[in-house]
CSV table of N, CA and C in Angstrom, one decimal:
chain,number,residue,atom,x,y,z
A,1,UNK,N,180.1,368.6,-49.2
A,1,UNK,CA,179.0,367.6,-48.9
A,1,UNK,C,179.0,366.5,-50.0
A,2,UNK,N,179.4,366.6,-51.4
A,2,UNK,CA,179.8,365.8,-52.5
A,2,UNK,C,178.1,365.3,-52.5
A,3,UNK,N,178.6,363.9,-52.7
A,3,UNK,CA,177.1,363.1,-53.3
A,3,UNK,C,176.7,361.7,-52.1
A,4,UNK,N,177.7,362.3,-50.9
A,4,UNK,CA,177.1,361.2,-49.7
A,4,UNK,C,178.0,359.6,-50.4
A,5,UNK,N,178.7,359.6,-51.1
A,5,UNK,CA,180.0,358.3,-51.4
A,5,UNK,C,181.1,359.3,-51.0
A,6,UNK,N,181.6,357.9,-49.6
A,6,UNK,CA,182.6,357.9,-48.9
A,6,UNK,C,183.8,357.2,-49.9
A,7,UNK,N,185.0,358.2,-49.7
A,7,UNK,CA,185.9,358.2,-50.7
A,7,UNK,C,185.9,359.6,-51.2
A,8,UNK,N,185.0,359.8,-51.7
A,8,UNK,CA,184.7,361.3,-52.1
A,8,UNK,C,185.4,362.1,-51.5
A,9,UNK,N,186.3,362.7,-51.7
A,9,UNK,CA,187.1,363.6,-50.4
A,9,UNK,C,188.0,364.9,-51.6
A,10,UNK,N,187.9,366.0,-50.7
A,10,UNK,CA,188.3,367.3,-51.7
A,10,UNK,C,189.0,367.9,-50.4
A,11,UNK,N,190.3,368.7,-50.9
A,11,UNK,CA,191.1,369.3,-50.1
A,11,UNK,C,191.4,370.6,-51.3
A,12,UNK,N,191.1,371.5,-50.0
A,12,UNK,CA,191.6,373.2,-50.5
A,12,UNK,C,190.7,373.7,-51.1
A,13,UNK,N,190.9,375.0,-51.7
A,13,UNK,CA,189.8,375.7,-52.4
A,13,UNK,C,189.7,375.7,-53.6
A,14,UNK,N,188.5,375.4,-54.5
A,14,UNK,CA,188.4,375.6,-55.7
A,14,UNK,C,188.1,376.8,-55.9
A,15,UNK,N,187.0,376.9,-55.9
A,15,UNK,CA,186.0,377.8,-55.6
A,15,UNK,C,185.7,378.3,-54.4
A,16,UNK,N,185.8,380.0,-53.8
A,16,UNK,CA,185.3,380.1,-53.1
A,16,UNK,C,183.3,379.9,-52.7
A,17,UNK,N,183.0,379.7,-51.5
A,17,UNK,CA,182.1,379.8,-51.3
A,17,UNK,C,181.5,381.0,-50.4
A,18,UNK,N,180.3,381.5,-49.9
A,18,UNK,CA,179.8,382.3,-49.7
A,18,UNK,C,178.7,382.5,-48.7
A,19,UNK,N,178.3,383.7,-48.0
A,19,UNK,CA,177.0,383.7,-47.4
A,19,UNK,C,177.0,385.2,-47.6
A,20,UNK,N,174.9,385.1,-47.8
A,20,UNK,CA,174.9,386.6,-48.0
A,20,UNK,C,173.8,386.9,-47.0
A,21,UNK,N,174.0,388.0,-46.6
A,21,UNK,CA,172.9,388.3,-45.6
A,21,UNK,C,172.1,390.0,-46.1
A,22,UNK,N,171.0,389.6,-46.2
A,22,UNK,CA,169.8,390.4,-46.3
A,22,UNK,C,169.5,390.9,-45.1
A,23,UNK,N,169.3,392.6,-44.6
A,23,UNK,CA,168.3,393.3,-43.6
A,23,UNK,C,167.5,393.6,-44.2
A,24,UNK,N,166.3,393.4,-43.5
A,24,UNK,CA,165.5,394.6,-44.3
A,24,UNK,C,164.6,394.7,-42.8
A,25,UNK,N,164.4,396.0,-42.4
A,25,UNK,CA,164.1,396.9,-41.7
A,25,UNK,C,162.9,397.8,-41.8
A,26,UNK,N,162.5,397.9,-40.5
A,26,UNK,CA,161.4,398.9,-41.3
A,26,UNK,C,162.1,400.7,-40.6
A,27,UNK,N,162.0,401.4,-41.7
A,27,UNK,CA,162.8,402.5,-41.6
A,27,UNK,C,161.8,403.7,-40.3
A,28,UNK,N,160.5,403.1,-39.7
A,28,UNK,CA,159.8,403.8,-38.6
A,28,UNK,C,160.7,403.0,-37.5
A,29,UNK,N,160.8,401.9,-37.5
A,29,UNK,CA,161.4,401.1,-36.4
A,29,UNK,C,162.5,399.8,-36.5
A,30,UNK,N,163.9,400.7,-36.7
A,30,UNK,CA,164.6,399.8,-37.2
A,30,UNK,C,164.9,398.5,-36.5
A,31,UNK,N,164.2,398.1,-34.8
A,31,UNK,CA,164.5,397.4,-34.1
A,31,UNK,C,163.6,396.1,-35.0
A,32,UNK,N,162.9,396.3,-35.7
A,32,UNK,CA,161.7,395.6,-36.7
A,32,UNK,C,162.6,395.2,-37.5
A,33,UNK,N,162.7,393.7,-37.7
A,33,UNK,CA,163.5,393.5,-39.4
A,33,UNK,C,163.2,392.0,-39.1
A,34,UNK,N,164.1,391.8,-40.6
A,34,UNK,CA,164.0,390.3,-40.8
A,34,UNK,C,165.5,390.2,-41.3
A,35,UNK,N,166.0,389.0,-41.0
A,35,UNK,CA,167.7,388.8,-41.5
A,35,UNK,C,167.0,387.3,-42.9
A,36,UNK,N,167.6,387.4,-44.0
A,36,UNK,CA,167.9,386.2,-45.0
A,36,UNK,C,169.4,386.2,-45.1
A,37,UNK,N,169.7,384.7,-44.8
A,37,UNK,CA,171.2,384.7,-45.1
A,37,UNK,C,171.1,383.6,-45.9
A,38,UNK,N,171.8,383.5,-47.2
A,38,UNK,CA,171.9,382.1,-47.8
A,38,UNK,C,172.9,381.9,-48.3
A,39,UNK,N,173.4,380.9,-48.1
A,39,UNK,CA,174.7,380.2,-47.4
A,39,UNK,C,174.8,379.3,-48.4
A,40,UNK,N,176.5,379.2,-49.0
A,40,UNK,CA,176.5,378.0,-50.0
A,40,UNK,C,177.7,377.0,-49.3
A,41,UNK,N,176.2,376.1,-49.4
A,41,UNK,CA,176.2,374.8,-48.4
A,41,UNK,C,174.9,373.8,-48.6
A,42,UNK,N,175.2,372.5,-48.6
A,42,UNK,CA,174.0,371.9,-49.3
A,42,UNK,C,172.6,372.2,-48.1
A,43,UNK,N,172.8,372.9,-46.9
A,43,UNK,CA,171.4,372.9,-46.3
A,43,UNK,C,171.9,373.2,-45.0
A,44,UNK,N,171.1,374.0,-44.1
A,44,UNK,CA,171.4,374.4,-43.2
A,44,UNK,C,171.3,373.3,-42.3
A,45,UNK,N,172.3,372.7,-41.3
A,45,UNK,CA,172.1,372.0,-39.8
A,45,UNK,C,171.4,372.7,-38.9
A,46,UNK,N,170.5,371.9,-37.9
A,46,UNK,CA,170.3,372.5,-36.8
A,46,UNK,C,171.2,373.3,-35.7
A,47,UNK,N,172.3,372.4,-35.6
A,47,UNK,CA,173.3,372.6,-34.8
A,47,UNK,C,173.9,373.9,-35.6
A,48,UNK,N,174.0,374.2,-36.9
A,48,UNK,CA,174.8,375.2,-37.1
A,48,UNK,C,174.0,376.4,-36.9
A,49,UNK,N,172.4,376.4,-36.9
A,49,UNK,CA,171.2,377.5,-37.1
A,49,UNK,C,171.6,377.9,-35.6
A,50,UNK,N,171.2,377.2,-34.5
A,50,UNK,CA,171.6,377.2,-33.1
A,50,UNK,C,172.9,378.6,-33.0
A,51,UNK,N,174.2,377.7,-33.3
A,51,UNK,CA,175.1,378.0,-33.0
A,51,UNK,C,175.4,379.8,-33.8
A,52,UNK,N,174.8,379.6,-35.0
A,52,UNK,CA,174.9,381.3,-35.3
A,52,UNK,C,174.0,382.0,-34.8
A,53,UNK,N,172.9,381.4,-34.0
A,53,UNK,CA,171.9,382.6,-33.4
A,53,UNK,C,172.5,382.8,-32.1
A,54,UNK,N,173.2,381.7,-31.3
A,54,UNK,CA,173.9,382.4,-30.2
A,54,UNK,C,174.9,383.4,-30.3
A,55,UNK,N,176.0,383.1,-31.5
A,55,UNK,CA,176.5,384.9,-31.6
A,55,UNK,C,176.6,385.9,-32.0
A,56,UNK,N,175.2,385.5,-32.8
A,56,UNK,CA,174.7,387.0,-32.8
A,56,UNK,C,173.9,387.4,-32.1
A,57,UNK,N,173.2,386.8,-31.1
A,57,UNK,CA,172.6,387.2,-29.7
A,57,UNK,C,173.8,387.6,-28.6
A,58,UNK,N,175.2,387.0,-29.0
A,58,UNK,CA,176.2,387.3,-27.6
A,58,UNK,C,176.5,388.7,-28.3
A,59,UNK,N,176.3,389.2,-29.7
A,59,UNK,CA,177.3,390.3,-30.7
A,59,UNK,C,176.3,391.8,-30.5
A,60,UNK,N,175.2,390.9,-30.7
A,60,UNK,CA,173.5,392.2,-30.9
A,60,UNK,C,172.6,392.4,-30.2
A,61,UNK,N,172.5,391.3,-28.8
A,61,UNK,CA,171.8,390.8,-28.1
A,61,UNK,C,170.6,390.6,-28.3
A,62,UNK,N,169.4,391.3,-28.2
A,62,UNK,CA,167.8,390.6,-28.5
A,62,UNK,C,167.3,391.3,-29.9
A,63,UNK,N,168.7,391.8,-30.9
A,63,UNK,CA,168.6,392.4,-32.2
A,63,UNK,C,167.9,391.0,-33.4
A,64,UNK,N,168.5,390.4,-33.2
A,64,UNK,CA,168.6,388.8,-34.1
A,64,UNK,C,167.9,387.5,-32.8
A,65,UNK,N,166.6,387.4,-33.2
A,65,UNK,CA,166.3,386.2,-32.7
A,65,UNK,C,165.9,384.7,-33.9
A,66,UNK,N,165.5,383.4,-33.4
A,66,UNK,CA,164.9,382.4,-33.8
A,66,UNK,C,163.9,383.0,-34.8
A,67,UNK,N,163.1,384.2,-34.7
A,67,UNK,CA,162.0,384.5,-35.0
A,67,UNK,C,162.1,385.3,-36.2
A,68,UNK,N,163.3,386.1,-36.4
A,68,UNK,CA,163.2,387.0,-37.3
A,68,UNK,C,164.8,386.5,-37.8
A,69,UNK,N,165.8,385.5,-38.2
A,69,UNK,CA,166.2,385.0,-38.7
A,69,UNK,C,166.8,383.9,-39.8
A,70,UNK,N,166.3,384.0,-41.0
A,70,UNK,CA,166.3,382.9,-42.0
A,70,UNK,C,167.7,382.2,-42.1
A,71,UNK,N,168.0,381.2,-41.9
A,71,UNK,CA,169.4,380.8,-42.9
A,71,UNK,C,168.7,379.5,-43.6
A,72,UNK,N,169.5,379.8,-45.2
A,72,UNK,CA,168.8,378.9,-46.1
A,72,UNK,C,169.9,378.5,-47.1
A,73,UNK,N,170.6,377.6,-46.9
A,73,UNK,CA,171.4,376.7,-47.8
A,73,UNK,C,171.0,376.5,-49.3
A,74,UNK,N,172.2,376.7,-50.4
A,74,UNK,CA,171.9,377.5,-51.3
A,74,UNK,C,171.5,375.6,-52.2
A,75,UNK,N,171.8,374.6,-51.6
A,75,UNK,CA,171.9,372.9,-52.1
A,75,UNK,C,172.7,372.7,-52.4
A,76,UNK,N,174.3,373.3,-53.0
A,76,UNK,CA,175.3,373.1,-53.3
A,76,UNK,C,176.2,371.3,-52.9
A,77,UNK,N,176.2,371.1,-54.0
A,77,UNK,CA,177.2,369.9,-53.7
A,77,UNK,C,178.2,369.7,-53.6
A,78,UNK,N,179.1,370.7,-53.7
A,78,UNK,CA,180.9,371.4,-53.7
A,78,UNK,C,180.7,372.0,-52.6
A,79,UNK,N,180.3,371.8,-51.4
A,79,UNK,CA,180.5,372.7,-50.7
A,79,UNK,C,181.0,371.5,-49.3
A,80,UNK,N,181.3,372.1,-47.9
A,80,UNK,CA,182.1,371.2,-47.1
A,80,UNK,C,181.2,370.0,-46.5
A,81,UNK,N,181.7,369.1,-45.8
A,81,UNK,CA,180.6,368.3,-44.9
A,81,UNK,C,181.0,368.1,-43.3
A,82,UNK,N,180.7,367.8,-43.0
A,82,UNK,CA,181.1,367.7,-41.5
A,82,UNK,C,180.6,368.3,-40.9
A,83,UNK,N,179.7,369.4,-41.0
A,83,UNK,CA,178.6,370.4,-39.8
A,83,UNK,C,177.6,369.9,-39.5
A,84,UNK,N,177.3,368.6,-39.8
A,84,UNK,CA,175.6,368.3,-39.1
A,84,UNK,C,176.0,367.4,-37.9
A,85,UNK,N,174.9,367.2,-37.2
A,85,UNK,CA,174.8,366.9,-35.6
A,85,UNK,C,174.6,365.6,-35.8
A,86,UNK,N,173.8,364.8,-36.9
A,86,UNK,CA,172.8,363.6,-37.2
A,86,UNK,C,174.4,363.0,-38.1
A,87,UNK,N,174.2,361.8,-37.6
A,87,UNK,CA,175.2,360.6,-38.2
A,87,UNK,C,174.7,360.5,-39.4
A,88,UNK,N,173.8,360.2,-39.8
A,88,UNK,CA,173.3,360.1,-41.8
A,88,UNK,C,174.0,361.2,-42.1
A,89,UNK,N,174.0,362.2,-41.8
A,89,UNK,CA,174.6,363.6,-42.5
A,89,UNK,C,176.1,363.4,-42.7
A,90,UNK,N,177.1,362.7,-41.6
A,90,UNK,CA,178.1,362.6,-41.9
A,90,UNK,C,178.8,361.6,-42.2
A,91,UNK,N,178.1,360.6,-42.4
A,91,UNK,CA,179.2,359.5,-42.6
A,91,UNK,C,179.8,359.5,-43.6
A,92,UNK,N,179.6,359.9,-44.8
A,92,UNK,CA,180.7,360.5,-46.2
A,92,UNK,C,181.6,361.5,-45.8
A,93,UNK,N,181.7,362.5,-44.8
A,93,UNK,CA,182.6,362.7,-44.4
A,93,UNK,C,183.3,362.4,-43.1
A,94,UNK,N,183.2,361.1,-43.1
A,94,UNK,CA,184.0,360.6,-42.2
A,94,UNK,C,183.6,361.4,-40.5
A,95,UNK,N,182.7,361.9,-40.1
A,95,UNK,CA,182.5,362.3,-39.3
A,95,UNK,C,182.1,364.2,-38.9
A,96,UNK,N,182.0,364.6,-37.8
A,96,UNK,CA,181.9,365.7,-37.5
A,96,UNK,C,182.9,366.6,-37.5
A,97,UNK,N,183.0,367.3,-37.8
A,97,UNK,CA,184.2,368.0,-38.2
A,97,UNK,C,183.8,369.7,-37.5
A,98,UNK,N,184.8,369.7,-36.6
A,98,UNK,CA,184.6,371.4,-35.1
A,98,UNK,C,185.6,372.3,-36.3
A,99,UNK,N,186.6,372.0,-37.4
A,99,UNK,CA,187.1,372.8,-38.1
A,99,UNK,C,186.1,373.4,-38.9
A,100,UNK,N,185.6,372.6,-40.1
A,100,UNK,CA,184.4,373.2,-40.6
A,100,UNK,C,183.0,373.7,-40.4
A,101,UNK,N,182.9,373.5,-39.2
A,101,UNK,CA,181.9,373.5,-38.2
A,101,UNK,C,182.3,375.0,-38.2
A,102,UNK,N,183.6,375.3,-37.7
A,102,UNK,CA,183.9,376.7,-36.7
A,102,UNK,C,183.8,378.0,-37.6
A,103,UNK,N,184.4,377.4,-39.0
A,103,UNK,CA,184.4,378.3,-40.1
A,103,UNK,C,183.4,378.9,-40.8
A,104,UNK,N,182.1,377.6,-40.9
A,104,UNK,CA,181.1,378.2,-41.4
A,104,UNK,C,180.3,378.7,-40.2
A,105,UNK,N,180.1,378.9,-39.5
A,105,UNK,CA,179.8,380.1,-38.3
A,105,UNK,C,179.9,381.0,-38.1
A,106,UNK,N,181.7,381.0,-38.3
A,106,UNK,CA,182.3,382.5,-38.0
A,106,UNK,C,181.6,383.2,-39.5
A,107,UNK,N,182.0,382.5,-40.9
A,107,UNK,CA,181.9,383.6,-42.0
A,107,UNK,C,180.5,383.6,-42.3
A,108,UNK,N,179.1,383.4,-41.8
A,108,UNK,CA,178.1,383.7,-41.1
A,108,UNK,C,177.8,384.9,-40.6
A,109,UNK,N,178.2,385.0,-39.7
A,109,UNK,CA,178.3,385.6,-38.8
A,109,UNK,C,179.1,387.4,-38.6
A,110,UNK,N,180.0,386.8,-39.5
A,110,UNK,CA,181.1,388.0,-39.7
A,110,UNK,C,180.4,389.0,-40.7
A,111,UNK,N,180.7,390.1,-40.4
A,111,UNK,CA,180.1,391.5,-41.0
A,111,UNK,C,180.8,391.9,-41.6
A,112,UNK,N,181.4,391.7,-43.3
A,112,UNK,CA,182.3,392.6,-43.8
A,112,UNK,C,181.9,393.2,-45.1
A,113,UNK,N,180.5,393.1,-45.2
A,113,UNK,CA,180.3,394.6,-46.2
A,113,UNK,C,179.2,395.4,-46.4
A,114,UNK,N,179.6,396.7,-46.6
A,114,UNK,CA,178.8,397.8,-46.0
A,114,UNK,C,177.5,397.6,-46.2
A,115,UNK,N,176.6,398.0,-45.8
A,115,UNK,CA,175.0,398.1,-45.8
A,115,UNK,C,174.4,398.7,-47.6
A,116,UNK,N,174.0,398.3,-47.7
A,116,UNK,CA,173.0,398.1,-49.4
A,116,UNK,C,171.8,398.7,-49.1
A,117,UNK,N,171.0,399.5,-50.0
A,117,UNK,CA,169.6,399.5,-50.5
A,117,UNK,C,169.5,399.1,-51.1
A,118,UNK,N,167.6,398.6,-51.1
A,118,UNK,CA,166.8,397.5,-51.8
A,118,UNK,C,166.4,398.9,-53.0
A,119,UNK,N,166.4,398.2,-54.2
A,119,UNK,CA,165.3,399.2,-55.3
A,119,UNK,C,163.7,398.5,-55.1
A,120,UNK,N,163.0,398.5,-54.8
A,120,UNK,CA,161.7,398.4,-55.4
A,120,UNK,C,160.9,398.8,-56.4
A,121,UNK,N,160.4,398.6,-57.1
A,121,UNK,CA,159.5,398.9,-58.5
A,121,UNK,C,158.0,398.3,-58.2
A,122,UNK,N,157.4,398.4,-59.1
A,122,UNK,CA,156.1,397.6,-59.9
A,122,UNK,C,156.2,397.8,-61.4
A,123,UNK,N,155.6,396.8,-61.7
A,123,UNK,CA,155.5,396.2,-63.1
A,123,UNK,C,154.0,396.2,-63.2
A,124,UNK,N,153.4,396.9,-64.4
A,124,UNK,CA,151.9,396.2,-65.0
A,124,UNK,C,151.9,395.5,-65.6
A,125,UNK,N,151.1,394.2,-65.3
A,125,UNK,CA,151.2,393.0,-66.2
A,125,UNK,C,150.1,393.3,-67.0
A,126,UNK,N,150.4,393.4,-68.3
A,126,UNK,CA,149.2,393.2,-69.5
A,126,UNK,C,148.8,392.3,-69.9
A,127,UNK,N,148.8,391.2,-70.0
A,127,UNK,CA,148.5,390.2,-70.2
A,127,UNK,C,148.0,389.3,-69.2
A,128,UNK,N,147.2,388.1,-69.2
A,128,UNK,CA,146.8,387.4,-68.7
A,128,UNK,C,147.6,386.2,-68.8
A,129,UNK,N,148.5,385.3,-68.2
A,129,UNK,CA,149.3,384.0,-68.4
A,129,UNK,C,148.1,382.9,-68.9
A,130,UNK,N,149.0,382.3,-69.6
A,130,UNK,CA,148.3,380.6,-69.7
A,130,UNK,C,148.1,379.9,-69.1
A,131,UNK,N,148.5,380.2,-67.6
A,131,UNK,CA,148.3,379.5,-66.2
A,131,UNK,C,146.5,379.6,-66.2
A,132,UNK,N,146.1,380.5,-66.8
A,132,UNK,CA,144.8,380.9,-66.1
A,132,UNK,C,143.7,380.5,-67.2
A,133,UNK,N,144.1,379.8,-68.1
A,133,UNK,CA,143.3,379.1,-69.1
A,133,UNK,C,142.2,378.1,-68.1
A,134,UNK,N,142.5,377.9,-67.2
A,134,UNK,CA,141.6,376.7,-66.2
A,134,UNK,C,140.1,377.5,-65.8
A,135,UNK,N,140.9,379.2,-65.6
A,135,UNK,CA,140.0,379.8,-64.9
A,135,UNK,C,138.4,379.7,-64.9
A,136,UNK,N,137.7,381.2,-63.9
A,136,UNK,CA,136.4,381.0,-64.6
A,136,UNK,C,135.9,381.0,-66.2
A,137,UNK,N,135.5,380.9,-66.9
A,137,UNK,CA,134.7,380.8,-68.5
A,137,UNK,C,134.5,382.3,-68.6
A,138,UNK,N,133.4,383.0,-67.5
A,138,UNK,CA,133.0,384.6,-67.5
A,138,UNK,C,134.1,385.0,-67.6
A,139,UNK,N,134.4,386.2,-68.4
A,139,UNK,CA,135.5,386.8,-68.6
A,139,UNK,C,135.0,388.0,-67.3
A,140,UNK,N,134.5,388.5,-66.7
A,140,UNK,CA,134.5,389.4,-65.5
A,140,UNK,C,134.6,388.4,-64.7
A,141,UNK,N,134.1,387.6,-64.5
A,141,UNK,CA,134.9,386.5,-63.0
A,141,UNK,C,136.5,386.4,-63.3
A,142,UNK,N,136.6,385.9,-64.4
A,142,UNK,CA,138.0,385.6,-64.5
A,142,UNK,C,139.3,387.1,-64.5
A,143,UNK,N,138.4,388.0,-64.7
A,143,UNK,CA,139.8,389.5,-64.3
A,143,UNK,C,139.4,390.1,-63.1
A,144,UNK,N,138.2,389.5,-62.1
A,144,UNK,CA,138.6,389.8,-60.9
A,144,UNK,C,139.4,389.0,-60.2
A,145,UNK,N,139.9,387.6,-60.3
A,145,UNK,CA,140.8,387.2,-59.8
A,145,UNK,C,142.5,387.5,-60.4
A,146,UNK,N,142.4,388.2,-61.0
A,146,UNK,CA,143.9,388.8,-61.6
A,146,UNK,C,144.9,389.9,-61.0
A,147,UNK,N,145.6,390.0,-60.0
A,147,UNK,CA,146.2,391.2,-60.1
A,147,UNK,C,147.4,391.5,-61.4
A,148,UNK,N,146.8,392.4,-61.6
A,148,UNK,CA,147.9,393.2,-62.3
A,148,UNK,C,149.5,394.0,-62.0
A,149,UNK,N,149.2,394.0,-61.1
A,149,UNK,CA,150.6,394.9,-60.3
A,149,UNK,C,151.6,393.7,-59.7
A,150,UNK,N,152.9,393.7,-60.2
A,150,UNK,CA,153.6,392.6,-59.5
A,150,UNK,C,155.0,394.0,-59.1
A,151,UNK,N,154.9,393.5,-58.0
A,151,UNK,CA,155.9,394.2,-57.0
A,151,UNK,C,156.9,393.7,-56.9
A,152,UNK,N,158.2,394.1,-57.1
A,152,UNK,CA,159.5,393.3,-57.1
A,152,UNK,C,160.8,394.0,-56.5
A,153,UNK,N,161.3,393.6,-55.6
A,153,UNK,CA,162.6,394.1,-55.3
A,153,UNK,C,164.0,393.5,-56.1
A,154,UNK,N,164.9,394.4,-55.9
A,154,UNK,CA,166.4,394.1,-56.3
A,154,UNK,C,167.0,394.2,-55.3
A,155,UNK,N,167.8,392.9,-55.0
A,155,UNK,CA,168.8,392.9,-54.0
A,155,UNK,C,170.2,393.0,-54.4
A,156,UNK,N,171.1,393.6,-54.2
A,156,UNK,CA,172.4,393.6,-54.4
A,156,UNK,C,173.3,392.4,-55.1
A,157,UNK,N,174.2,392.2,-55.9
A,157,UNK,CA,174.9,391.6,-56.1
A,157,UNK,C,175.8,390.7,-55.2
């Protein structure tokens, strides 16, 4: 995608790039989930969101809808151009490009490593942040608006 100056132009790989996709499921009803994929690419197209919910609808059928799938571009500026549908998006790269279009779809899309669990924890927070200096003045108004418990997951490398 570079910096949008035409001229700008990169051939081959430096760096590979990436997508990662998150299930999370609910383990009473695994038909229940939510997909996060994030994608290094400066932002997801509509045309590209479209085009990977169709096959994974042709792959899973009413497993993966509009509704329970995120794709979120990671802003990367090393990453390709030519997948947006809107002329402003491409004219640094010289246009629409069905090559890089096709590629970031398929490796989207494509399933190649095995299924992960999430750790979850809780943490007690002891302390009160400096955020909350604004707060109420009453020190019992001000620790009922505090939770203490911050809940956090670990997702895979």
């Amino acid at each position: 995608m570079g910096y949008g100056k035409s001229g700008q132009n990169a051939r081959g790989i430096l760096t590979r790039l990436y997508s990662r996709a998150f299930i999370m499921a609910e383990p009473t009803g695994p038909n229940r989930r939510i997909v996060f994929v994030s994608v290094d690419i400066g932002m997801i197209s509509q045309r590209l969101r479209l085009e990977v919910l169709n096959r994974l609808q042709s792959k899973y059928g009413s497993l993966y809808r509009r509704d329970n799938v995120i794709l979120s571009g990671t802003h990367t500026h090393s990453g390709p151009a030519g997948y947006f549908q809107y002329t402003i998006f491409v004219i640094a790269s010289e246009g629409f490009s069905n090559r890089t279009f096709e590629y970031m779809v398929t490796g989207i899309v494509k399933q190649n490593q095995p299924p992960w669990g999430l750790l979850t924890n809780t943490l007690k927070l002891l302390t009160i942040p400096s955020s909350n200096a604004l707060s109420p003045p009453s020190p019992v108004l001000r620790l009922l608006f505090v939770h203490r418990d911050l809940v956090y997951v670990v997702l895979p490398p």
